[in-house]
PDB file of N, CA and C in Angstrom:
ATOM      1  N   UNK A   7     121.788 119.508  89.483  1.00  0.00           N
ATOM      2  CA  UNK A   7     122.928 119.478  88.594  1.00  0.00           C
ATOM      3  C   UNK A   7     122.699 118.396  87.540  1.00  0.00           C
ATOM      4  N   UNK A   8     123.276 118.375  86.054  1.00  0.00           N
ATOM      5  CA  UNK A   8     122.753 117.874  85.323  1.00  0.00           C
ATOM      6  C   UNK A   8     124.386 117.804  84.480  1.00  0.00           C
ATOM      7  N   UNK A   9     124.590 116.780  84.019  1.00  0.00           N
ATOM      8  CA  UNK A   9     126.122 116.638  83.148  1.00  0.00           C
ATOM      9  C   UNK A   9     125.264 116.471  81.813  1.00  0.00           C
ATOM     10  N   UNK A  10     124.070 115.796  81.420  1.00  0.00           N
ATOM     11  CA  UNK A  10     123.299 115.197  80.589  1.00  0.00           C
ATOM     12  C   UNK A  10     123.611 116.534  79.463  1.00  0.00           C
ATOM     13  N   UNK A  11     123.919 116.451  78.274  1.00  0.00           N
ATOM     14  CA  UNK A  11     123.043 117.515  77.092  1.00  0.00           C
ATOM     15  C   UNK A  11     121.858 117.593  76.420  1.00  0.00           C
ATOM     16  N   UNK A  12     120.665 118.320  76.447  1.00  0.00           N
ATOM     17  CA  UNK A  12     119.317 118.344  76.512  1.00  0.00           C
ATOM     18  C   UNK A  12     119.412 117.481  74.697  1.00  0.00           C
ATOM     19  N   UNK A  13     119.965 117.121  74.180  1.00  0.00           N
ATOM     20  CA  UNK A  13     119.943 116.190  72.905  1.00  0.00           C
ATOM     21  C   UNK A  13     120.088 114.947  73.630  1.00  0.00           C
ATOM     22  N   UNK A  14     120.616 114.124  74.528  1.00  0.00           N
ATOM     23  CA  UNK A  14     120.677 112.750  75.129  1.00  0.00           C
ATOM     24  C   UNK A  14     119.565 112.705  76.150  1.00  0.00           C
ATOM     25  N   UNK A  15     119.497 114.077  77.020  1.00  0.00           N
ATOM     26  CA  UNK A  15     118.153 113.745  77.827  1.00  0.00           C
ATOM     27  C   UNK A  15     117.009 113.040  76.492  1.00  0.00           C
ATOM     28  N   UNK A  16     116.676 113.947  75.721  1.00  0.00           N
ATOM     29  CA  UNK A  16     115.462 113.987  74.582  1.00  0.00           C
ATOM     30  C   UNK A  16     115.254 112.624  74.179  1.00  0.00           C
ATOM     31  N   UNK A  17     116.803 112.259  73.727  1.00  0.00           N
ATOM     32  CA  UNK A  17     116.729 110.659  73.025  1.00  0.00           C
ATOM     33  C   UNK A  17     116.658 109.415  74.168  1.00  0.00           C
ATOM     34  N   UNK A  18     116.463 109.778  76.073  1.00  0.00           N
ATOM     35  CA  UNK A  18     116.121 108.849  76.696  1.00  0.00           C
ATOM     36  C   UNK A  18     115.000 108.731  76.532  1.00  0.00           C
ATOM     37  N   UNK A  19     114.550 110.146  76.724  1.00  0.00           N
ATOM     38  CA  UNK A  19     113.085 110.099  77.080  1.00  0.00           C
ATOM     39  C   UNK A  19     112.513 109.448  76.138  1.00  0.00           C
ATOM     40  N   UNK A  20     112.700 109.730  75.023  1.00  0.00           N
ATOM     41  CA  UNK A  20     112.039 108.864  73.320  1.00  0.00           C
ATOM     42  C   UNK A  20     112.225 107.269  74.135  1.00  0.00           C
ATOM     43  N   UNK A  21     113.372 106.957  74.084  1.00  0.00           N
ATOM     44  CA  UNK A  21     113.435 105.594  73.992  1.00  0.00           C
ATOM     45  C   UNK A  21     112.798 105.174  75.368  1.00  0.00           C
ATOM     46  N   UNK A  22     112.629 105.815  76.564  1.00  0.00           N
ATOM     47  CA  UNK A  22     111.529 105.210  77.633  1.00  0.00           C
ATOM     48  C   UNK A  22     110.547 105.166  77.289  1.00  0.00           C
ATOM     49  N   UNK A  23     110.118 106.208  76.445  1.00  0.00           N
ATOM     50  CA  UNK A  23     108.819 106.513  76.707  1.00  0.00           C
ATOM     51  C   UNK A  23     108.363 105.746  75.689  1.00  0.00           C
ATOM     52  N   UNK A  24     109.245 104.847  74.643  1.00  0.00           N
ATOM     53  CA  UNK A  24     108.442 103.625  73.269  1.00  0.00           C
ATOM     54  C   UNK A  24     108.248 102.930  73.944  1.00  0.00           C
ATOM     55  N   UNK A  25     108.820 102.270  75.477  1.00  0.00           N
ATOM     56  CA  UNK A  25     108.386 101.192  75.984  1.00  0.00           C
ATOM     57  C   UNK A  25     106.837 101.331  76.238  1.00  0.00           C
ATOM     58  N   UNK A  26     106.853  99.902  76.969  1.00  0.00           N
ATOM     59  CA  UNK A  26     105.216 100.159  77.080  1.00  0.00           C
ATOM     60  C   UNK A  26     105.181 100.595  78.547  1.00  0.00           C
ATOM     61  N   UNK A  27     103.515 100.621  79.478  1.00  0.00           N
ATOM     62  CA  UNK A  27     103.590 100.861  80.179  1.00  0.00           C
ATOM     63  C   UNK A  27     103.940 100.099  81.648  1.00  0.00           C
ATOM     64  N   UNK A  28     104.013  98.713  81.127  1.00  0.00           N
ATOM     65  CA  UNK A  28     104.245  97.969  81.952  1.00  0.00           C
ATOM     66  C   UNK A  28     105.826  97.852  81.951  1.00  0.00           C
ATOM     67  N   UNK A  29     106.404  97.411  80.923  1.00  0.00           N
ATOM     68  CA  UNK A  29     107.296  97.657  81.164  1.00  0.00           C
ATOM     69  C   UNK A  29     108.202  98.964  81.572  1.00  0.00           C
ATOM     70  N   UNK A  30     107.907 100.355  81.550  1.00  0.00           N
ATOM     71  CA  UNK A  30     108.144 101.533  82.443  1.00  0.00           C
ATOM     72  C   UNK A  30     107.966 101.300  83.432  1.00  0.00           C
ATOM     73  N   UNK A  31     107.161 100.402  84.162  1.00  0.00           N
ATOM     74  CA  UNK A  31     106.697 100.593  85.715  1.00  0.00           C
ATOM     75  C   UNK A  31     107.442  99.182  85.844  1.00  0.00           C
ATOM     76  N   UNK A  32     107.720  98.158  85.324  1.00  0.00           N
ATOM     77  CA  UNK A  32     108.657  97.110  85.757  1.00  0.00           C
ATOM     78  C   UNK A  32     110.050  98.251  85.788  1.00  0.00           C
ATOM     79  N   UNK A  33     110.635  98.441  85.460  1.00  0.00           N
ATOM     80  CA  UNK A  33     111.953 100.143  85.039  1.00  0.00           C
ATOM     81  C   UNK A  33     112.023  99.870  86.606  1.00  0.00           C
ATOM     82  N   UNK A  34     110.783 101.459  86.706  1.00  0.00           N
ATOM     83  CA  UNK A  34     110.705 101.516  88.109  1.00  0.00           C
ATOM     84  C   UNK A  34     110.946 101.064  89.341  1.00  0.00           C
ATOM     85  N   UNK A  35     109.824  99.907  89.218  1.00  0.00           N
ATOM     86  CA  UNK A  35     110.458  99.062  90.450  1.00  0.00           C
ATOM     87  C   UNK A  35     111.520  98.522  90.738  1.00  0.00           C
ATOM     88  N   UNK A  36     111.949  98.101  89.448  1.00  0.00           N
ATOM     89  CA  UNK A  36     112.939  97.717  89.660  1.00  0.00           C
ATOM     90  C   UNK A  36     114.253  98.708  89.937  1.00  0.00           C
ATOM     91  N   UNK A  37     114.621  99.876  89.631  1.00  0.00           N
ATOM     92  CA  UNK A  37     115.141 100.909  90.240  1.00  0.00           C
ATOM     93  C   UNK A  37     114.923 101.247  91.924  1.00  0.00           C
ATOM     94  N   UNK A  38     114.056 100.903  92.053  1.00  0.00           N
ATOM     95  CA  UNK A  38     113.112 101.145  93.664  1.00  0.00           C
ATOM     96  C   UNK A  38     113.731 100.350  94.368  1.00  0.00           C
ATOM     97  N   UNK A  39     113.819  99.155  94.027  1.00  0.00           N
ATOM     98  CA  UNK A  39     114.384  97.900  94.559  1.00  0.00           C
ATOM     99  C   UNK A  39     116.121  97.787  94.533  1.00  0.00           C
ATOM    100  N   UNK A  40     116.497  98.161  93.668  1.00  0.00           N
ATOM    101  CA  UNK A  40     118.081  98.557  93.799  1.00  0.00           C
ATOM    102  C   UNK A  40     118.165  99.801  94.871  1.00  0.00           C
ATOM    103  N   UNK A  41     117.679 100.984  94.483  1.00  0.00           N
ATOM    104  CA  UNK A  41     117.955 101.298  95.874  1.00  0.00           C
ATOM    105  C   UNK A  41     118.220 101.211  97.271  1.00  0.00           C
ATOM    106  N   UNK A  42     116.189 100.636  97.525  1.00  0.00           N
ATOM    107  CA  UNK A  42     116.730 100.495  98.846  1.00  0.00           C
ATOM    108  C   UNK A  42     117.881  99.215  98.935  1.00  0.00           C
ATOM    109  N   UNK A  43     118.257  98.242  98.317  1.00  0.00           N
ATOM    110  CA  UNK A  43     118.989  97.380  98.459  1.00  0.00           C
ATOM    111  C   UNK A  43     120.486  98.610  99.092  1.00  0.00           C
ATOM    112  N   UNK A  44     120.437  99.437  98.530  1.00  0.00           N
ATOM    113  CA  UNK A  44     121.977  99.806  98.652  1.00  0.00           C
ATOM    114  C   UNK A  44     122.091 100.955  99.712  1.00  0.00           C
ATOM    115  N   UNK A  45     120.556 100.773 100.178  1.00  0.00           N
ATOM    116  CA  UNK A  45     120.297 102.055 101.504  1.00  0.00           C
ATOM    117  C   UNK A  45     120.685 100.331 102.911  1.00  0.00           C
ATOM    118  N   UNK A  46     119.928  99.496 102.748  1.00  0.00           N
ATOM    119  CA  UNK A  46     119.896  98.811 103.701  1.00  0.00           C
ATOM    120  C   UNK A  46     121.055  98.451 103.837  1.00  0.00           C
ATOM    121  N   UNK A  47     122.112  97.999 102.728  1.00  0.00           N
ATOM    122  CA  UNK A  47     123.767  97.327 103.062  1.00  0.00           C
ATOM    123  C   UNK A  47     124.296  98.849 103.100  1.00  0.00           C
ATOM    124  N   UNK A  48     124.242  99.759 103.673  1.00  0.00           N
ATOM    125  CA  UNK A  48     124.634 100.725 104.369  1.00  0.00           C
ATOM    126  C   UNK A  48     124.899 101.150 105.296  1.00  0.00           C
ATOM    127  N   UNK A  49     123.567 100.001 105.893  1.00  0.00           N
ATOM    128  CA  UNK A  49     123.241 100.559 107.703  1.00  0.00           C
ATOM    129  C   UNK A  49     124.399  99.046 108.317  1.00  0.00           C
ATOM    130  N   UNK A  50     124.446  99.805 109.538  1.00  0.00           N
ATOM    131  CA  UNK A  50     125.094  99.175 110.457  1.00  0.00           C
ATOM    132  C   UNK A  50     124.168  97.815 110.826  1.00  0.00           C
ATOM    133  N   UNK A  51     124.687  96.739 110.675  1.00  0.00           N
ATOM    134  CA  UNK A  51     124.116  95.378 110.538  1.00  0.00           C
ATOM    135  C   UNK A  51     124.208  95.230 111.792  1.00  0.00           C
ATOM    136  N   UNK A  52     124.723  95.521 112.988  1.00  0.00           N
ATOM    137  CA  UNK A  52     123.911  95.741 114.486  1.00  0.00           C
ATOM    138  C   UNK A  52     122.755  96.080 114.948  1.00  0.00           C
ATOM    139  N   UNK A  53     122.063  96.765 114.215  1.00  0.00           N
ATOM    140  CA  UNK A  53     120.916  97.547 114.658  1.00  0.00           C
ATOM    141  C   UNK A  53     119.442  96.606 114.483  1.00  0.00           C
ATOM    142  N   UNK A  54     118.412  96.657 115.187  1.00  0.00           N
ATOM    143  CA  UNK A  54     117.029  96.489 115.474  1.00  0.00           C
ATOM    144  C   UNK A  54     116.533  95.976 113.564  1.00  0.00           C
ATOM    145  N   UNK A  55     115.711  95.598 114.019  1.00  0.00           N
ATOM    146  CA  UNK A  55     115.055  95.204 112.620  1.00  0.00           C
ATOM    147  C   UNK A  55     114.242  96.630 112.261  1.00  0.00           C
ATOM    148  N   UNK A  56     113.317  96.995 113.402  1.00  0.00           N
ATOM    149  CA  UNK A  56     112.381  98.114 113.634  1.00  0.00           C
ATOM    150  C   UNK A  56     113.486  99.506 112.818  1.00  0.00           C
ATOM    151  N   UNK A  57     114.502  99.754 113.872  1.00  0.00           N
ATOM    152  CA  UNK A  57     115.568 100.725 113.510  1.00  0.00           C
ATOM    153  C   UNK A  57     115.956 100.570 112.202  1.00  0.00           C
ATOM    154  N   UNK A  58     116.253  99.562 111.759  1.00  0.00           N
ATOM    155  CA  UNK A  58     116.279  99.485 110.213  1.00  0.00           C
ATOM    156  C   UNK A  58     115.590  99.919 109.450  1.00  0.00           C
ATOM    157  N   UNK A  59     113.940  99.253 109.864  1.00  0.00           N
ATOM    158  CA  UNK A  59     113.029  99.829 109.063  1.00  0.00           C
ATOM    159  C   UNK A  59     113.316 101.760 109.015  1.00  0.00           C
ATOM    160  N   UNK A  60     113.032 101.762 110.549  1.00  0.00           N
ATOM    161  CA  UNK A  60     113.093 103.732 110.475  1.00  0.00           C
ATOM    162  C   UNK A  60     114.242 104.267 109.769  1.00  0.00           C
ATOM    163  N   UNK A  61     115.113 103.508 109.713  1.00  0.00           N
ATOM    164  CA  UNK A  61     116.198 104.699 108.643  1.00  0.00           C
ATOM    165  C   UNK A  61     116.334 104.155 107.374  1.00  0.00           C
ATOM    166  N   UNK A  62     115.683 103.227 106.978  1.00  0.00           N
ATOM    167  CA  UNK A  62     115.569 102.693 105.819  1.00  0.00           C
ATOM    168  C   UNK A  62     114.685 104.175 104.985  1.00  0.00           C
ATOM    169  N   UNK A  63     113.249 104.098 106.049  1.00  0.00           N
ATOM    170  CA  UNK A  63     112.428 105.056 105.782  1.00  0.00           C
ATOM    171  C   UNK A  63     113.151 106.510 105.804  1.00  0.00           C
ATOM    172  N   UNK A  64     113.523 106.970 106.499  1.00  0.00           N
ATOM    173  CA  UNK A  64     114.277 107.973 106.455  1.00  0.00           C
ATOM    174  C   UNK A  64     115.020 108.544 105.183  1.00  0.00           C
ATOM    175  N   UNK A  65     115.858 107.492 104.909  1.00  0.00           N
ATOM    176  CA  UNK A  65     116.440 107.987 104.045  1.00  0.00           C
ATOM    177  C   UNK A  65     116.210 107.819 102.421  1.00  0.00           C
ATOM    178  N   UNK A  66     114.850 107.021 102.788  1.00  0.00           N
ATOM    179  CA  UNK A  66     114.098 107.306 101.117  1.00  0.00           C
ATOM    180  C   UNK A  66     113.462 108.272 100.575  1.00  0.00           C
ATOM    181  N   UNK A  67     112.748 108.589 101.942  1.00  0.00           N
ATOM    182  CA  UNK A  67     111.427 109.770 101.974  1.00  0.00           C
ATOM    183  C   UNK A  67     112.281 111.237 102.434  1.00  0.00           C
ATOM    184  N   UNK A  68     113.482 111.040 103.245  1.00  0.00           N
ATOM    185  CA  UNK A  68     114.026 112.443 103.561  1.00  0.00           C
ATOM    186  C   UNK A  68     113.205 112.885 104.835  1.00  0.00           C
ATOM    187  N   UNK A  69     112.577 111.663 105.821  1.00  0.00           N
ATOM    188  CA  UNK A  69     111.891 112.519 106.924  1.00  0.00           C
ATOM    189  C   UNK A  69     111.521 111.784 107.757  1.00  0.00           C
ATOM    190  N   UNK A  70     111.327 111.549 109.082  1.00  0.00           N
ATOM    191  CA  UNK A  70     111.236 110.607 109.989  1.00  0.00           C
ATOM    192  C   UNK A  70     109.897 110.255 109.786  1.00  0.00           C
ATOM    193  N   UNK A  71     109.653 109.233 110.448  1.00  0.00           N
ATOM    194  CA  UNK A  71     107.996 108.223 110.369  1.00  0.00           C
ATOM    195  C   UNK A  71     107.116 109.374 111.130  1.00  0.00           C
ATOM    196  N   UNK A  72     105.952 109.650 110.374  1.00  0.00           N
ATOM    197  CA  UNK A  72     105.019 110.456 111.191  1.00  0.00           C
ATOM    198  C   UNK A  72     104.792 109.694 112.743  1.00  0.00           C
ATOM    199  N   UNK A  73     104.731 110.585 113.534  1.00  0.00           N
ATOM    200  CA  UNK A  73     104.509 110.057 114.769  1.00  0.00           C
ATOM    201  C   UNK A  73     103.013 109.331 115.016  1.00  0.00           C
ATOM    202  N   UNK A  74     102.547 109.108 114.678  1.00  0.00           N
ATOM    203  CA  UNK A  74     101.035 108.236 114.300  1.00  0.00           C
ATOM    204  C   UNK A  74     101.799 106.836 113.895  1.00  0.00           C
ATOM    205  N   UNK A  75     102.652 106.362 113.313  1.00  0.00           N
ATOM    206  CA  UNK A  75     103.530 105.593 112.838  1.00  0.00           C
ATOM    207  C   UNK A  75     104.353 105.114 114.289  1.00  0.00           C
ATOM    208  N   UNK A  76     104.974 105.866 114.722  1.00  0.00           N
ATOM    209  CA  UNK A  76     106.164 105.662 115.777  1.00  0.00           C
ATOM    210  C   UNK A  76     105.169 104.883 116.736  1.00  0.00           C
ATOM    211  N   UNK A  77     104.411 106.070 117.140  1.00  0.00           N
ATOM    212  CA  UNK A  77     103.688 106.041 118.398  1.00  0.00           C
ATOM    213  C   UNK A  77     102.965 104.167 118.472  1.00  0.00           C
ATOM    214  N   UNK A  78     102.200 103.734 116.955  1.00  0.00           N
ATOM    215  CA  UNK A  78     101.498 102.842 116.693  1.00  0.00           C
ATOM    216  C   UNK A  78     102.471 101.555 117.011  1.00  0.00           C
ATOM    217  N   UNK A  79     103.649 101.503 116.652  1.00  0.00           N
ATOM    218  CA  UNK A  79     104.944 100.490 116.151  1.00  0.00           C
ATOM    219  C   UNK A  79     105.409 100.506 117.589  1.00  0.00           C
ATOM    220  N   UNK A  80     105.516 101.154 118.034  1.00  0.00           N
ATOM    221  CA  UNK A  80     106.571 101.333 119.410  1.00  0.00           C
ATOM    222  C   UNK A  80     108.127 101.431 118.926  1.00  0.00           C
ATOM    223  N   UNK A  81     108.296 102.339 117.685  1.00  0.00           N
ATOM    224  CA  UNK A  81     109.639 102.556 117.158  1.00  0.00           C
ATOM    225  C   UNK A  81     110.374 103.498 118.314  1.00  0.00           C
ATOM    226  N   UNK A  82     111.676 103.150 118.761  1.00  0.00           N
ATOM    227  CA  UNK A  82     112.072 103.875 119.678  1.00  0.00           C
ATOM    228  C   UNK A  82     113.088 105.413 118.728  1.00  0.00           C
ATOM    229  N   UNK A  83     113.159 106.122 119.848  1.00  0.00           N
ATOM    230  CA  UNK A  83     113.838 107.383 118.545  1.00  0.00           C
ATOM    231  C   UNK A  83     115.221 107.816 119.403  1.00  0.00           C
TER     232      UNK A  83
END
């Protein structure tokens, strides 16, 4: 779903895309970093550090830790 009109998408993209490339990828991270900030003050501040990590992961990627991961960590499920 999209509220945007393909004339304001056009004129972001222009104006991201004059930046440079470092600064696009500073953007980024820094978007990356607000996120998970607002995935982690989400979770229940009871829980495991480990458990944190796993639904931290979860809910960035949309999918539990490959079990090669679990199995390695001793993440409980």
């Amino acid at each position: 779903m999209t509220d945007t009109t393909p004339e304001i998408e056009r004129m972001i993209h222009e104006r991201v895309m004059s930046l440079s490339g470092a600064a696009r990828m500073r953007m980024g991270s820094d978007m990356f970093t607000a996120a998970r900030r607002m995935v982690l003050a989400s979770l229940p501040a009871d829980i495991s550090e480990v458990e944190r990590k796993r639904r931290l992961f979860e809910r960035v990627y949309g999918d539990s830790l490959p079990l090669s991961v679990v199995k390695s960590s001793s993440v409980e499920r």
